[in-house]
PDB file of N, CA and C in Angstrom:
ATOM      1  N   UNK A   1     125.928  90.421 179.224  1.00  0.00           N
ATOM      2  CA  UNK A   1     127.007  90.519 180.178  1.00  0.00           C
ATOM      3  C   UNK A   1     126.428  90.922 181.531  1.00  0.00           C
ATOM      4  N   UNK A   2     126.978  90.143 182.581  1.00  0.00           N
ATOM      5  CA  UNK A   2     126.629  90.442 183.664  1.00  0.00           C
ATOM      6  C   UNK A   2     127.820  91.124 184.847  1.00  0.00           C
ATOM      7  N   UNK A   3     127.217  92.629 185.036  1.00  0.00           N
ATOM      8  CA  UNK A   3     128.416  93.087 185.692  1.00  0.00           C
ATOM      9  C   UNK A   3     128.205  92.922 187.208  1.00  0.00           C
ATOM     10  N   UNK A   4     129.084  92.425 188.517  1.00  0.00           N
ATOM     11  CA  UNK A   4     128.593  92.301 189.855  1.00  0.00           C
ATOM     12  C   UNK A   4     129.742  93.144 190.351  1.00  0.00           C
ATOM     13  N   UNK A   5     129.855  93.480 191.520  1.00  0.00           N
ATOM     14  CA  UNK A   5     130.272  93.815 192.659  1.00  0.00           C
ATOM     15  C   UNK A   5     131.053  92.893 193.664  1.00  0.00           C
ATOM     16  N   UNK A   6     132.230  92.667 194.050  1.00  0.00           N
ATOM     17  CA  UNK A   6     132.991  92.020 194.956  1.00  0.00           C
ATOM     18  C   UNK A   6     132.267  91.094 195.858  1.00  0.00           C
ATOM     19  N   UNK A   7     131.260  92.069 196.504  1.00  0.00           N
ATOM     20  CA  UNK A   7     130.871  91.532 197.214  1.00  0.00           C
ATOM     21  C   UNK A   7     129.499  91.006 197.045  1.00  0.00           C
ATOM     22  N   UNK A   8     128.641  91.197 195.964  1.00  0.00           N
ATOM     23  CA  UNK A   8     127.987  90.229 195.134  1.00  0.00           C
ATOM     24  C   UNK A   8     127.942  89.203 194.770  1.00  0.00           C
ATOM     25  N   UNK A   9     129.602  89.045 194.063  1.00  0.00           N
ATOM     26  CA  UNK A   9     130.206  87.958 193.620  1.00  0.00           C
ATOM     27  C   UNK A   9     130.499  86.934 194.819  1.00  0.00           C
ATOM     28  N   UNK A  10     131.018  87.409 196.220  1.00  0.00           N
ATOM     29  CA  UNK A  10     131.048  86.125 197.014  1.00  0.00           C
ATOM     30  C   UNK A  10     129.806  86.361 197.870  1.00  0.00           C
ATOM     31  N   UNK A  11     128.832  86.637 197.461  1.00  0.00           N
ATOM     32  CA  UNK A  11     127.812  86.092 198.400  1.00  0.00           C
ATOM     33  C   UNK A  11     126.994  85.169 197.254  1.00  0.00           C
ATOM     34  N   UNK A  12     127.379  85.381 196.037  1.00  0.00           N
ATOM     35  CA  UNK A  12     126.456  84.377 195.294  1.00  0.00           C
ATOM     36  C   UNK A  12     127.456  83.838 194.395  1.00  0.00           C
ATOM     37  N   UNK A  13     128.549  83.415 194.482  1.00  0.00           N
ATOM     38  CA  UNK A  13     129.551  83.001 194.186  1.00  0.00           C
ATOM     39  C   UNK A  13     128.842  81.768 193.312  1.00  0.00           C
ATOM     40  N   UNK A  14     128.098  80.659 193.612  1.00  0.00           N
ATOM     41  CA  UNK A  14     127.518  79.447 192.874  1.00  0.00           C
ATOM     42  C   UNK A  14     126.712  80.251 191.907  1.00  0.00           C
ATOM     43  N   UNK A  15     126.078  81.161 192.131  1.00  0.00           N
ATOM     44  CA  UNK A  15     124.726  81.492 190.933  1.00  0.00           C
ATOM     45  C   UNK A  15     125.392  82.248 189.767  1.00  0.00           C
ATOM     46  N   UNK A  16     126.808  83.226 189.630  1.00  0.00           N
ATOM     47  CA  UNK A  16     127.541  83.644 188.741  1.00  0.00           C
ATOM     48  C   UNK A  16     128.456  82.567 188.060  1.00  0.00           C
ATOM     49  N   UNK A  17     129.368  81.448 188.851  1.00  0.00           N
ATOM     50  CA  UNK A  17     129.395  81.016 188.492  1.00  0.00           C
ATOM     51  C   UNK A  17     128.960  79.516 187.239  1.00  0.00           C
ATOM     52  N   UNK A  18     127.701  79.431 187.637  1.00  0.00           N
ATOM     53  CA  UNK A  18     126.501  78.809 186.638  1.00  0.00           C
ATOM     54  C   UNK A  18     126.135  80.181 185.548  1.00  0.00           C
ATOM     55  N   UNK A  19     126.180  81.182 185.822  1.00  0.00           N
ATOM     56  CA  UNK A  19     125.783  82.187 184.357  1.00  0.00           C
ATOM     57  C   UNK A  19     127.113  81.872 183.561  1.00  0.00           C
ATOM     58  N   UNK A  20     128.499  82.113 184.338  1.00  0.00           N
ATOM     59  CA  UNK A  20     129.368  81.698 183.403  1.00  0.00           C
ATOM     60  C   UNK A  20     129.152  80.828 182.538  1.00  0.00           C
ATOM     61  N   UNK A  21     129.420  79.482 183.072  1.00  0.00           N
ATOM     62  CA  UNK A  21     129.082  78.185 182.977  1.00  0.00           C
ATOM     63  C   UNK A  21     128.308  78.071 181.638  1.00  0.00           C
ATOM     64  N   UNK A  22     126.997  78.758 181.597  1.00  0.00           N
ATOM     65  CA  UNK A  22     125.974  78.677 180.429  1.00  0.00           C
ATOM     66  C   UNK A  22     126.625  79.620 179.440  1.00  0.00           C
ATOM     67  N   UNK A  23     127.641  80.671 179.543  1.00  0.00           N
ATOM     68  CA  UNK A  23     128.380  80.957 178.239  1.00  0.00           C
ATOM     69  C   UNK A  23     127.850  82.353 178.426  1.00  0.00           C
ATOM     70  N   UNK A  24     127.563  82.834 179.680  1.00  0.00           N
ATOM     71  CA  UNK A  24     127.297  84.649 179.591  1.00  0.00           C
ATOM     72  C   UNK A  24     128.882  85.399 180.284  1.00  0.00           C
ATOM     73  N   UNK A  25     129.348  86.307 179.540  1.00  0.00           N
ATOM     74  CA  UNK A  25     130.104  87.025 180.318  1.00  0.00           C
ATOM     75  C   UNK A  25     129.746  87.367 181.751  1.00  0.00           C
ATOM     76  N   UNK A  26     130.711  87.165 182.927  1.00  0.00           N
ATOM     77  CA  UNK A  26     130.449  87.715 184.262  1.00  0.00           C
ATOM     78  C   UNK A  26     131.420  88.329 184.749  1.00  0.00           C
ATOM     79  N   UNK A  27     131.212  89.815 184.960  1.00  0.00           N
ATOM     80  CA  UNK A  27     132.718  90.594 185.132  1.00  0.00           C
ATOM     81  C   UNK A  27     132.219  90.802 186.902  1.00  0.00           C
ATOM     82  N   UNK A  28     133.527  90.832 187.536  1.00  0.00           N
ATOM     83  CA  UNK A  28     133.465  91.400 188.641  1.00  0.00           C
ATOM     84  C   UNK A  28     134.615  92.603 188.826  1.00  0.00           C
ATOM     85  N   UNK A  29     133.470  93.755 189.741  1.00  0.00           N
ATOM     86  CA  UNK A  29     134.102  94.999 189.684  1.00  0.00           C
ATOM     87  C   UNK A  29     134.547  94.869 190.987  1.00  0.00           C
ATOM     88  N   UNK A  30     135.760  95.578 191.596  1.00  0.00           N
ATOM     89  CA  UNK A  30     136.586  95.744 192.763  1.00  0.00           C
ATOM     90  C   UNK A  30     137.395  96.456 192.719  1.00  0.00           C
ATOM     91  N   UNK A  31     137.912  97.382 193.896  1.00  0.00           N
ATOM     92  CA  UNK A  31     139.017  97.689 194.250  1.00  0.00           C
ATOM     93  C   UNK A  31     140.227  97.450 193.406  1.00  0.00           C
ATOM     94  N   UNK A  32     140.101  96.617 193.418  1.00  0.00           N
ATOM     95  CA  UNK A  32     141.716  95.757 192.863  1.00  0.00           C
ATOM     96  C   UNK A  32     141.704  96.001 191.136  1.00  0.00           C
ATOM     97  N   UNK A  33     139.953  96.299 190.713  1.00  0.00           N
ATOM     98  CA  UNK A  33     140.196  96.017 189.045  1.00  0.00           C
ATOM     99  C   UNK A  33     138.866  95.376 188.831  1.00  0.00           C
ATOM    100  N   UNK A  34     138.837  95.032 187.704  1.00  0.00           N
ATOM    101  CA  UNK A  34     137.944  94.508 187.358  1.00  0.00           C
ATOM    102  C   UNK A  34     138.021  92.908 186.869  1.00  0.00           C
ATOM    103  N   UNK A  35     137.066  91.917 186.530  1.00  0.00           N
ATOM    104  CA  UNK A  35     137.729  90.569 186.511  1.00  0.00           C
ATOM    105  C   UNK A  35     136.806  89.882 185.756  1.00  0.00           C
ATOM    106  N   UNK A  36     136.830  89.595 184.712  1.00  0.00           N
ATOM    107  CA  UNK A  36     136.205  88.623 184.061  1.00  0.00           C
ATOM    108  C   UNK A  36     136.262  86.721 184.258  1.00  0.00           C
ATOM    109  N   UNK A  37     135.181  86.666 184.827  1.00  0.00           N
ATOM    110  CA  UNK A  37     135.039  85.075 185.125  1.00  0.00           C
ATOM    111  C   UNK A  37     134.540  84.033 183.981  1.00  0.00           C
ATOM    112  N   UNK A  38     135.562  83.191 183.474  1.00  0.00           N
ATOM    113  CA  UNK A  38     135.064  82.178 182.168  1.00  0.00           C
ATOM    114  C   UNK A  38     135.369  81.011 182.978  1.00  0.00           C
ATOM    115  N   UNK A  39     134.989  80.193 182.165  1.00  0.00           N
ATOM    116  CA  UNK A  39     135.470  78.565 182.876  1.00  0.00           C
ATOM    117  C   UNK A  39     136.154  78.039 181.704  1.00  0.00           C
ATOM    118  N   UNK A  40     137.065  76.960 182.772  1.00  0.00           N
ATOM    119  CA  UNK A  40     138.235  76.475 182.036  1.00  0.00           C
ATOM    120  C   UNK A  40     137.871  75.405 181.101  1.00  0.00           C
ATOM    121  N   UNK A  41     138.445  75.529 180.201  1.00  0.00           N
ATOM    122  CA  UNK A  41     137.798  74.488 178.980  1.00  0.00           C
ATOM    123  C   UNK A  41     139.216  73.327 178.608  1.00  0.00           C
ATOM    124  N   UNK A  42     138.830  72.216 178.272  1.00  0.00           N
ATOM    125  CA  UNK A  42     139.440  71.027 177.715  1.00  0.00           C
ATOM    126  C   UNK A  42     141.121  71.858 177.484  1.00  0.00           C
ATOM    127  N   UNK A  43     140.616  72.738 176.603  1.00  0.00           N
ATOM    128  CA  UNK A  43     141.724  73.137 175.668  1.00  0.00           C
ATOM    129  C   UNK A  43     142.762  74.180 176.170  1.00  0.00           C
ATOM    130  N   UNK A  44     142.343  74.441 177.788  1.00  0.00           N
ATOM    131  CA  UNK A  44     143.183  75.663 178.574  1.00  0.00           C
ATOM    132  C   UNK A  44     143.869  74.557 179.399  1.00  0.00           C
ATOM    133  N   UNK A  45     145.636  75.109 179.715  1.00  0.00           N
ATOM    134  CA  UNK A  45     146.660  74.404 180.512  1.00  0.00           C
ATOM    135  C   UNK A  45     146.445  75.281 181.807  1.00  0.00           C
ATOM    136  N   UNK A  46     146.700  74.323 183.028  1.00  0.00           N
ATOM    137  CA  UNK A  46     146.701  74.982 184.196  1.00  0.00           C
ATOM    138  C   UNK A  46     147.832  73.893 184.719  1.00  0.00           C
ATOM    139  N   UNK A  47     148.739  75.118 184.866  1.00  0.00           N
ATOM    140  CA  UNK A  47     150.207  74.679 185.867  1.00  0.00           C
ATOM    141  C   UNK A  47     150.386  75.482 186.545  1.00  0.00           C
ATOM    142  N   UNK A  48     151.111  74.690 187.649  1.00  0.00           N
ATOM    143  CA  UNK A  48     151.249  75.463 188.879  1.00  0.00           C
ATOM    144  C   UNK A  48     152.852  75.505 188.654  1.00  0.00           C
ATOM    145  N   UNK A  49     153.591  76.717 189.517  1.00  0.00           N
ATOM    146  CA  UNK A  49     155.097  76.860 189.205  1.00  0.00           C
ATOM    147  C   UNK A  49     155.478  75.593 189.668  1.00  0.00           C
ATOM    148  N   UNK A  50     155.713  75.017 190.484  1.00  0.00           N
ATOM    149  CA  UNK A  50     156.109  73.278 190.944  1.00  0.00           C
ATOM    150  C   UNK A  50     156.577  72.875 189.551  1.00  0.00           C
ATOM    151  N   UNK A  51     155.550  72.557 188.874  1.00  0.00           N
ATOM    152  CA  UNK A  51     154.990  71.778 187.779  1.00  0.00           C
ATOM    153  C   UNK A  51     155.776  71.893 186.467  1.00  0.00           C
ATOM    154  N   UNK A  52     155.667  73.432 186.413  1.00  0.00           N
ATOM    155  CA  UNK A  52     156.259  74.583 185.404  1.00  0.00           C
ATOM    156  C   UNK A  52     158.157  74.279 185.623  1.00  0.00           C
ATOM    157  N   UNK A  53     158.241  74.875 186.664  1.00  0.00           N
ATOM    158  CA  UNK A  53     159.926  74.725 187.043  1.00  0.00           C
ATOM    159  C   UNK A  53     160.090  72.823 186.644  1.00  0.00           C
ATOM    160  N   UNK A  54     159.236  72.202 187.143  1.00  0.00           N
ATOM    161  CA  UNK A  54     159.739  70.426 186.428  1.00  0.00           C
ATOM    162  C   UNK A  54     159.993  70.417 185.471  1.00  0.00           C
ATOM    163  N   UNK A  55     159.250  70.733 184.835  1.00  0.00           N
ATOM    164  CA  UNK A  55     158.977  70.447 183.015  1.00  0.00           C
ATOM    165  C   UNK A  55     160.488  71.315 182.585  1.00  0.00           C
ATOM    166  N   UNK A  56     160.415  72.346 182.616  1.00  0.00           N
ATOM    167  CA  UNK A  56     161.785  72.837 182.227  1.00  0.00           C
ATOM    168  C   UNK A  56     162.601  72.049 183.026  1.00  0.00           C
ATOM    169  N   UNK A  57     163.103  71.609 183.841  1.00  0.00           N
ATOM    170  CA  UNK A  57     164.634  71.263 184.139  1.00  0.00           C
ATOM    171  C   UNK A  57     164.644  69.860 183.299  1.00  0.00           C
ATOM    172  N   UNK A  58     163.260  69.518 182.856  1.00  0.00           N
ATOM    173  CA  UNK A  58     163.116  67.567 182.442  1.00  0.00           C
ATOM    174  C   UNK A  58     163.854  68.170 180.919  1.00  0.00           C
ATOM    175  N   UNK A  59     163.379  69.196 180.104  1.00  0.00           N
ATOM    176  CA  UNK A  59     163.692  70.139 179.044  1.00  0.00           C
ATOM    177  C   UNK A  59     165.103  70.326 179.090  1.00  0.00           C
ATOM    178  N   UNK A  60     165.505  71.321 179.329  1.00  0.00           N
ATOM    179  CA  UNK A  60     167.199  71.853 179.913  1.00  0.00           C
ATOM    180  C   UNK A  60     168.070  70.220 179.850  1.00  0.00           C
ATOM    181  N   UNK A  61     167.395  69.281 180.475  1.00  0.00           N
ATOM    182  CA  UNK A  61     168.253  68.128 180.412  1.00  0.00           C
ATOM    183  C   UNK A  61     168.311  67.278 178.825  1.00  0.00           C
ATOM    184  N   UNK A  62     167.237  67.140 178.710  1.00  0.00           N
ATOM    185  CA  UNK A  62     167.041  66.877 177.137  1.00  0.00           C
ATOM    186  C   UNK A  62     167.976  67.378 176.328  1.00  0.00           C
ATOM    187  N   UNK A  63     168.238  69.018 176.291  1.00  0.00           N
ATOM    188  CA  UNK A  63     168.759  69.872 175.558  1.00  0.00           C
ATOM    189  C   UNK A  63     170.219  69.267 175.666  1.00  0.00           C
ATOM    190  N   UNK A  64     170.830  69.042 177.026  1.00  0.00           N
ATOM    191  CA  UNK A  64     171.694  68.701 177.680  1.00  0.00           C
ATOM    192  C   UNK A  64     172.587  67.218 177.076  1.00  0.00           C
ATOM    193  N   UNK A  65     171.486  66.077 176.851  1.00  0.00           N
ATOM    194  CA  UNK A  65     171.890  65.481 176.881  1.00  0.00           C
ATOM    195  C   UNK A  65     171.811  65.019 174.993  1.00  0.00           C
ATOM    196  N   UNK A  66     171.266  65.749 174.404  1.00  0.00           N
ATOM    197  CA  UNK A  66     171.431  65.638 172.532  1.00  0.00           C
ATOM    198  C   UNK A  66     172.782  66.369 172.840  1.00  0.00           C
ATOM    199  N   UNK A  67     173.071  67.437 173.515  1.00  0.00           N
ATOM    200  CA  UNK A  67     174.273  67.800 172.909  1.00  0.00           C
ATOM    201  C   UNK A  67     175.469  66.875 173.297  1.00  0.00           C
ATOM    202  N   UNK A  68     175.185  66.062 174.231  1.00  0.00           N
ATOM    203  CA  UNK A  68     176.012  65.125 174.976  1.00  0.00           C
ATOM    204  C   UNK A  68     176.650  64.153 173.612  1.00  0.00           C
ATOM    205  N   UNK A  69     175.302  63.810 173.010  1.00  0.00           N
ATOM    206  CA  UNK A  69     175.353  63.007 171.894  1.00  0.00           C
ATOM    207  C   UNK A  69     174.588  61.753 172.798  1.00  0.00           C
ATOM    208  N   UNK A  70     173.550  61.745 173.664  1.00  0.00           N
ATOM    209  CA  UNK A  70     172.912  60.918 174.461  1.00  0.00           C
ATOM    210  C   UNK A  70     172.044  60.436 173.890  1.00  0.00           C
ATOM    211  N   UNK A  71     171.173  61.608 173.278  1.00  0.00           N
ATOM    212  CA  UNK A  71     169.802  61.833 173.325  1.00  0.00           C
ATOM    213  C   UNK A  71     169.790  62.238 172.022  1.00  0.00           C
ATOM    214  N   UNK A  72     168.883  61.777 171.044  1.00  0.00           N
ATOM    215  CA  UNK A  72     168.261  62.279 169.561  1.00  0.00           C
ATOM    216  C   UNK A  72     167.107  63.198 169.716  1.00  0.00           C
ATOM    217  N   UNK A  73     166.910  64.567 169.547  1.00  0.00           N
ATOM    218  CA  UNK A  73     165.724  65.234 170.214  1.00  0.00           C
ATOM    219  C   UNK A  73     164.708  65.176 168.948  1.00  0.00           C
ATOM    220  N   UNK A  74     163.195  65.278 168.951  1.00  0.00           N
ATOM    221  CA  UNK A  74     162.310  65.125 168.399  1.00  0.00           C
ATOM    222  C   UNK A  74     162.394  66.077 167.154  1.00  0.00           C
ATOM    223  N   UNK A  75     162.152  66.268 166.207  1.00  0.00           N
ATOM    224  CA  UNK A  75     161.854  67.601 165.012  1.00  0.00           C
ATOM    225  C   UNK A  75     160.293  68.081 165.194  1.00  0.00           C
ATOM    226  N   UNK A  76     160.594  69.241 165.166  1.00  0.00           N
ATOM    227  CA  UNK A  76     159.391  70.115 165.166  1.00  0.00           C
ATOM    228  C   UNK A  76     158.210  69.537 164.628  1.00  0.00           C
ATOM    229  N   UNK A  77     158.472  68.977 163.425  1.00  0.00           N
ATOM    230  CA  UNK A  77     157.091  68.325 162.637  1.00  0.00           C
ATOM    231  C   UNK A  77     156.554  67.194 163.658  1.00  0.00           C
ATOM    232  N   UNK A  78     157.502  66.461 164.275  1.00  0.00           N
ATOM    233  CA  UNK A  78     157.025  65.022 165.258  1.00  0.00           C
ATOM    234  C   UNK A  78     156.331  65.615 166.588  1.00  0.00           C
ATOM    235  N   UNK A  79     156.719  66.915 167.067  1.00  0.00           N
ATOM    236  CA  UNK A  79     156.095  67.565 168.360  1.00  0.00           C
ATOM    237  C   UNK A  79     154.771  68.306 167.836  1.00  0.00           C
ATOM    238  N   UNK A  80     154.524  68.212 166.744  1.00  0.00           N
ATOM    239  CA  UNK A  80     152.963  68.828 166.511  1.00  0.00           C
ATOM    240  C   UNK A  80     152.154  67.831 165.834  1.00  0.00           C
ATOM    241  N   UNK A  81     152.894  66.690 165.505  1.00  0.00           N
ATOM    242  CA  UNK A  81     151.957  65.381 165.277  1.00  0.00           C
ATOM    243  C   UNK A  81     151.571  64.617 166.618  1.00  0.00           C
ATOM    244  N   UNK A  82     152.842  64.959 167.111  1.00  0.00           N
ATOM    245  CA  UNK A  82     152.122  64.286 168.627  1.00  0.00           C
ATOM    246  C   UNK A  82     150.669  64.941 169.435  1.00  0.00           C
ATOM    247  N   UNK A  83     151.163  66.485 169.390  1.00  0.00           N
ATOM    248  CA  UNK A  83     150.133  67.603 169.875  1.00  0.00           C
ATOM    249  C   UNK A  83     148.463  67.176 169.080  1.00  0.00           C
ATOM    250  N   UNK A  84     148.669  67.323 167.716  1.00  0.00           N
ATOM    251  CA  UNK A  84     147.488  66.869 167.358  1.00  0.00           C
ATOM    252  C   UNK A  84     146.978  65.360 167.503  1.00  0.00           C
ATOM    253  N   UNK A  85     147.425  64.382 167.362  1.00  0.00           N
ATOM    254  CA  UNK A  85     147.172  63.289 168.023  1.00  0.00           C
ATOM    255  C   UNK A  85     146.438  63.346 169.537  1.00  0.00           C
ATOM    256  N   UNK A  86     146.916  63.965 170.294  1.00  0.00           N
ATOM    257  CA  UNK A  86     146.478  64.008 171.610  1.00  0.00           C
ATOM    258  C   UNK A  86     144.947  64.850 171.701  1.00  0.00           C
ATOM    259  N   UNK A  87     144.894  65.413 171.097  1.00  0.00           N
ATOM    260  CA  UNK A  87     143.895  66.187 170.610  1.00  0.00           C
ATOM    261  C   UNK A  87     142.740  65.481 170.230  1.00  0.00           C
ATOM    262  N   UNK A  88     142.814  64.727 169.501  1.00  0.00           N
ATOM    263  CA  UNK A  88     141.594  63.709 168.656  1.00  0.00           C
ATOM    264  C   UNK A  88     141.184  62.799 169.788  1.00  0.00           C
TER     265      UNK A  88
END
């Protein structure tokens, strides 16, 4: 594990980030706390609220519109065959 300093961390910001990178813990200490730096892998979601608030109202409507009698909504078993599918 490699522990740095705030201001360690942005003056060599590329060279910690490559220790990450190769799979070493890199914590940075600050003011604010302390911060562990990993990198994002295949399998981590990154949404931004924009994105987040879409997806739910596209949701909410779905919900909206099975009860309408519009819409047939998926069963649990079909939303984790899909999930793993996407996966492979």
């Amino acid at each position: 594990m490699v522990v740095v300093t705030g201001r360690d961390f942005r003056a060599n910001t590329a060279k910690y980030v490559d220790v990450a990178y190769r799979g070493e813990d890199v914590v940075v200490k600050s003011r604010a706390g302390s911060f562990r730096i990993v990198p994002v892998t295949e399998n981590d979601i990154i949404v931004n609220k924009r994105d987040l608030a879409e997806e739910l109202r596209g949701a909410l409507m779905e919900v909206k519109e099975s009860l309408e009698g519009k819409r047939k909504l998926n069963t649990l078993d079909h939303l984790i065959n899909e999930l793993r599918d996407s996966n492979d």
